Amino acid sequence: MDSKEIIYEELMNRMKKGVCPICDFVEFRLAEALERFLYEGINTPHTRAKIEWTNGFCNHHAHRLSELGDPLSHAILYHDFMNNVMKDVPDKKSKTDRSNHKECFFCDIQKSNEDDYTKAFLEFYQNEEFSSRYEQENSPLCVPHLITIQKIRFANKKTVSRIVEATMEKYKALNQHLSEIKRKSDYRNTHETWTEEEKEAWKKAVFTFNAHPGIRP
Ligand SMILES: [Zn+2]
Ligand SMILES: [Zn+2]
């Protein structure tokens, strides 16, 4: 688990990247966890038991892991997974459902990091250095993480309102870029050039509205 100091520094630095700092940090730690798993985790009994129980990995994390390559680790894991399928599927008495996957080993890591970082964001927001960085930079929290912060129990209401307000300003700016894309796409205005921000705004909108890939269903 990350110390408070590390989370603070990481979130502060990620506010300069133009994307949700929480998504970005969760994604960074996930990438590390996937690498670490292939490097050392695959033969850890505790990890293997968890993977067995969840019927492998969820769709998103299975594909993320496979993108890292590593034929041997995949052969070891999937040999077991497929053996289970060949044992259970033809067996009419088997009660094990091999058609889906429970929240996987990486889902757990991701969830616990999201939980830590959203709570930390709220706590750090009382610090002027942190809040003014967020208010100045153009890296809005995504909608799912903003709402998660809003729902934190016993949160300081003033701080939550301040975060919501600052984020709405950023959403408003994003929507202005989207309006410009619409306007400039009209045949009467196609001669107008798109700004750098407008070129990116439609993609940024997807990341902001839906969070980063694999963060939320
Ligand atoms: Zn986010
Ligand atoms: Zn997963």
GROMACS .gro file of C-alpha atoms and ligand atoms in nm:
model
  219
    1MET     CA    1   0.000   0.000   0.000
    2ASP     CA    2   0.117   0.347  -0.083
    3SER     CA    3   0.207   0.588   0.195
    4LYS     CA    4   0.017   0.917   0.220
    5GLU     CA    5   0.326   1.108   0.108
    6ILE     CA    6   0.359   0.899  -0.207
    7ILE     CA    7  -0.011   0.935  -0.292
    8TYR     CA    8   0.015   1.311  -0.240
    9GLU     CA    9   0.313   1.349  -0.471
   10GLU     CA   10   0.170   1.117  -0.734
   11LEU     CA   11  -0.168   1.292  -0.746
   12MET     CA   12  -0.003   1.635  -0.751
   13ASN     CA   13   0.221   1.537  -1.044
   14ARG     CA   14  -0.063   1.372  -1.233
   15MET     CA   15  -0.268   1.692  -1.226
   16LYS     CA   16  -0.039   1.821  -1.499
   17LYS     CA   17  -0.129   1.545  -1.743
   18GLY     CA   18  -0.470   1.667  -1.858
   19VAL     CA   19  -0.657   1.355  -1.742
   20CYS     CA   20  -0.822   1.237  -1.420
   21PRO     CA   21  -0.530   1.210  -1.174
   22ILE     CA   22  -0.696   0.924  -0.987
   23CYS     CA   23  -0.756   0.718  -1.305
   24ASP     CA   24  -0.402   0.787  -1.414
   25PHE     CA   25  -0.247   0.674  -1.086
   26VAL     CA   26  -0.473   0.365  -1.060
   27GLU     CA   27  -0.373   0.276  -1.416
   28PHE     CA   28  -0.003   0.320  -1.335
   29ARG     CA   29  -0.025   0.092  -1.032
   30LEU     CA   30  -0.224  -0.164  -1.230
   31ALA     CA   31   0.045  -0.174  -1.500
   32GLU     CA   32   0.302  -0.235  -1.227
   33ALA     CA   33   0.090  -0.510  -1.069
   34LEU     CA   34   0.047  -0.689  -1.402
   35GLU     CA   35   0.423  -0.685  -1.460
   36ARG     CA   36   0.498  -0.795  -1.105
   37PHE     CA   37   0.250  -1.079  -1.129
   38LEU     CA   38   0.422  -1.224  -1.434
   39TYR     CA   39   0.758  -1.176  -1.272
   40GLU     CA   40   0.691  -1.329  -0.934
   41GLY     CA   41   0.323  -1.388  -0.858
   42ILE     CA   42   0.222  -1.669  -1.084
   43ASN     CA   43   0.358  -1.942  -0.861
   44THR     CA   44   0.259  -1.791  -0.527
   45PRO     CA   45   0.010  -2.036  -0.371
   46HIS     CA   46  -0.209  -1.760  -0.230
   47THR     CA   47  -0.240  -1.590  -0.567
   48ARG     CA   48  -0.305  -1.914  -0.751
   49ALA     CA   49  -0.582  -2.003  -0.504
   50LYS     CA   50  -0.746  -1.667  -0.559
   51ILE     CA   51  -0.725  -1.707  -0.936
   52GLU     CA   52  -0.869  -2.056  -0.913
   53TRP     CA   53  -1.160  -1.926  -0.707
   54THR     CA   54  -1.243  -1.642  -0.948
   55ASN     CA   55  -1.222  -1.868  -1.256
   56GLY     CA   56  -0.919  -1.691  -1.402
   57PHE     CA   57  -0.929  -1.318  -1.468
   58CYS     CA   58  -1.204  -1.083  -1.572
   59ASN     CA   59  -1.215  -1.009  -1.943
   60HIS     CA   60  -1.039  -0.672  -1.918
   61HIS     CA   61  -0.751  -0.789  -1.701
   62ALA     CA   62  -0.705  -1.114  -1.892
   63HIS     CA   63  -0.643  -0.915  -2.208
   64ARG     CA   64  -0.426  -0.659  -2.033
   65LEU     CA   65  -0.208  -0.938  -1.899
   66SER     CA   66  -0.182  -1.108  -2.236
   67GLU     CA   67  -0.069  -0.780  -2.396
   68LEU     CA   68   0.250  -0.817  -2.191
   69GLY     CA   69   0.336  -1.136  -2.375
   70ASP     CA   70   0.501  -1.411  -2.168
   71PRO     CA   71   0.398  -1.736  -2.339
   72LEU     CA   72   0.523  -1.960  -2.056
   73SER     CA   73   0.326  -1.791  -1.776
   74HIS     CA   74   0.016  -1.794  -1.994
   75ALA     CA   75   0.069  -2.161  -2.082
   76ILE     CA   76   0.095  -2.250  -1.712
   77LEU     CA   77  -0.215  -2.051  -1.616
   78TYR     CA   78  -0.437  -2.135  -1.911
   79HIS     CA   79  -0.346  -2.505  -1.907
   80ASP     CA   80  -0.512  -2.514  -1.564
   81PHE     CA   81  -0.805  -2.295  -1.669
   82MET     CA   82  -0.879  -2.510  -1.973
   83ASN     CA   83  -0.842  -2.830  -1.771
   84ASN     CA   84  -1.110  -2.698  -1.538
   85VAL     CA   85  -1.335  -2.625  -1.835
   86MET     CA   86  -1.285  -2.974  -1.977
   87LYS     CA   87  -1.360  -3.125  -1.635
   88ASP     CA   88  -1.668  -2.917  -1.548
   89VAL     CA   89  -1.848  -2.840  -1.874
   90PRO     CA   90  -1.923  -3.200  -1.979
   91ASP     CA   91  -2.007  -3.297  -1.620
   92LYS     CA   92  -2.383  -3.258  -1.574
   93LYS     CA   93  -2.343  -3.271  -1.196
   94SER     CA   94  -2.087  -2.994  -1.182
   95LYS     CA   95  -2.217  -2.680  -1.016
   96THR     CA   96  -1.923  -2.465  -1.116
   97ASP     CA   97  -2.018  -2.196  -1.365
   98ARG     CA   98  -1.734  -2.161  -1.612
   99SER     CA   99  -1.919  -1.905  -1.824
  100ASN     CA  100  -1.815  -1.603  -1.626
  101HIS     CA  101  -1.546  -1.468  -1.398
  102LYS     CA  102  -1.574  -1.321  -1.056
  103GLU     CA  103  -1.394  -0.996  -0.979
  104CYS     CA  104  -1.037  -1.099  -1.035
  105PHE     CA  105  -0.706  -1.061  -0.856
  106PHE     CA  106  -0.636  -0.736  -1.044
  107CYS     CA  107  -0.991  -0.604  -0.989
  108ASP     CA  108  -0.920  -0.629  -0.616
  109ILE     CA  109  -0.594  -0.436  -0.644
  110GLN     CA  110  -0.759  -0.173  -0.861
  111LYS     CA  111  -1.056  -0.130  -0.630
  112SER     CA  112  -0.848  -0.094  -0.320
  113ASN     CA  113  -0.623   0.164  -0.491
  114GLU     CA  114  -0.925   0.359  -0.615
  115ASP     CA  115  -1.064   0.358  -0.266
  116ASP     CA  116  -0.735   0.483  -0.117
  117TYR     CA  117  -0.680   0.752  -0.379
  118THR     CA  118  -1.034   0.894  -0.379
  119LYS     CA  119  -1.027   0.924   0.002
  120ALA     CA  120  -0.679   1.075  -0.013
  121PHE     CA  121  -0.789   1.326  -0.278
  122LEU     CA  122  -1.068   1.446  -0.051
  123GLU     CA  123  -0.836   1.469   0.250
  124PHE     CA  124  -0.557   1.647   0.060
  125TYR     CA  125  -0.802   1.898  -0.081
  126GLN     CA  126  -0.794   2.077   0.253
  127ASN     CA  127  -0.434   2.159   0.174
  128GLU     CA  128  -0.409   2.485  -0.024
  129GLU     CA  129  -0.115   2.366  -0.232
  130PHE     CA  130  -0.313   2.063  -0.345
  131SER     CA  131  -0.646   2.238  -0.408
  132SER     CA  132  -0.495   2.531  -0.594
  133ARG     CA  133  -0.299   2.293  -0.815
  134TYR     CA  134  -0.625   2.113  -0.903
  135GLU     CA  135  -0.808   2.440  -0.960
  136GLN     CA  136  -0.536   2.579  -1.186
  137GLU     CA  137  -0.456   2.273  -1.393
  138ASN     CA  138  -0.678   2.133  -1.661
  139SER     CA  139  -0.700   1.773  -1.538
  140PRO     CA  140  -1.060   1.711  -1.433
  141LEU     CA  141  -1.158   1.420  -1.215
  142CYS     CA  142  -1.360   1.177  -1.425
  143VAL     CA  143  -1.732   1.156  -1.351
  144PRO     CA  144  -1.713   0.816  -1.173
  145HIS     CA  145  -1.435   0.935  -0.940
  146LEU     CA  146  -1.602   1.268  -0.873
  147ILE     CA  147  -1.920   1.087  -0.773
  148THR     CA  148  -1.722   0.840  -0.562
  149ILE     CA  149  -1.573   1.135  -0.372
  150GLN     CA  150  -1.918   1.288  -0.334
  151LYS     CA  151  -2.043   0.965  -0.176
  152ILE     CA  152  -1.762   0.922   0.078
  153ARG     CA  153  -1.923   0.890   0.418
  154PHE     CA  154  -1.865   1.160   0.678
  155ALA     CA  155  -1.687   1.376   0.422
  156ASN     CA  156  -1.638   1.743   0.491
  157LYS     CA  157  -1.930   1.893   0.296
  158LYS     CA  158  -1.753   2.220   0.222
  159THR     CA  159  -1.454   2.042   0.075
  160VAL     CA  160  -1.676   1.820  -0.139
  161SER     CA  161  -1.865   2.127  -0.269
  162ARG     CA  162  -1.537   2.296  -0.353
  163ILE     CA  163  -1.418   1.990  -0.549
  164VAL     CA  164  -1.751   1.964  -0.732
  165GLU     CA  165  -1.747   2.333  -0.816
  166ALA     CA  166  -1.388   2.327  -0.947
  167THR     CA  167  -1.463   2.016  -1.151
  168MET     CA  168  -1.776   2.168  -1.306
  169GLU     CA  169  -1.562   2.458  -1.427
  170LYS     CA  170  -1.338   2.208  -1.604
  171TYR     CA  171  -1.635   2.021  -1.751
  172LYS     CA  172  -1.774   2.352  -1.875
  173ALA     CA  173  -1.446   2.427  -2.054
  174LEU     CA  174  -1.445   2.078  -2.206
  175ASN     CA  175  -1.801   2.125  -2.330
  176GLN     CA  176  -1.706   2.454  -2.490
  177HIS     CA  177  -1.447   2.267  -2.695
  178LEU     CA  178  -1.709   2.009  -2.791
  179SER     CA  179  -1.943   2.289  -2.900
  180GLU     CA  180  -1.667   2.431  -3.114
  181ILE     CA  181  -1.610   2.091  -3.277
  182LYS     CA  182  -1.980   2.080  -3.361
  183ARG     CA  183  -1.981   2.436  -3.490
  184LYS     CA  184  -1.667   2.396  -3.698
  185SER     CA  185  -1.800   2.072  -3.847
  186ASP     CA  186  -2.088   2.263  -4.004
  187TYR     CA  187  -2.029   2.298  -4.380
  188ARG     CA  188  -2.033   2.677  -4.347
  189ASN     CA  189  -1.741   2.672  -4.102
  190THR     CA  190  -1.521   2.391  -4.224
  191HIS     CA  191  -1.254   2.642  -4.331
  192GLU     CA  192  -1.189   2.727  -3.964
  193THR     CA  193  -0.896   2.541  -3.811
  194TRP     CA  194  -0.931   2.337  -3.494
  195THR     CA  195  -0.724   2.435  -3.190
  196GLU     CA  196  -0.495   2.173  -3.032
  197GLU     CA  197  -0.739   2.143  -2.741
  198GLU     CA  198  -1.034   2.088  -2.975
  199LYS     CA  199  -0.845   1.811  -3.155
  200GLU     CA  200  -0.817   1.623  -2.825
  201ALA     CA  201  -1.145   1.725  -2.661
  202TRP     CA  202  -1.365   1.449  -2.799
  203LYS     CA  203  -1.126   1.179  -2.669
  204LYS     CA  204  -1.086   1.361  -2.340
  205ALA     CA  205  -1.465   1.364  -2.309
  206VAL     CA  206  -1.478   0.983  -2.334
  207PHE     CA  207  -1.210   0.948  -2.066
  208THR     CA  208  -1.383   1.203  -1.845
  209PHE     CA  209  -1.732   1.063  -1.880
  210ASN     CA  210  -1.642   0.693  -1.867
  211ALA     CA  211  -1.311   0.696  -1.673
  212HIS     CA  212  -1.005   0.528  -1.819
  213PRO     CA  213  -1.043   0.187  -1.986
  214GLY     CA  214  -1.122  -0.089  -1.741
  215ILE     CA  215  -1.164   0.137  -1.439
  216ARG     CA  216  -1.541   0.098  -1.417
  217PRO     CA  217  -1.795  -0.124  -1.588
  218ZN      ZN  218  -1.095   0.890  -1.273
  219ZN      ZN  219  -1.032  -0.792  -1.316
   0.00000   0.00000   0.00000
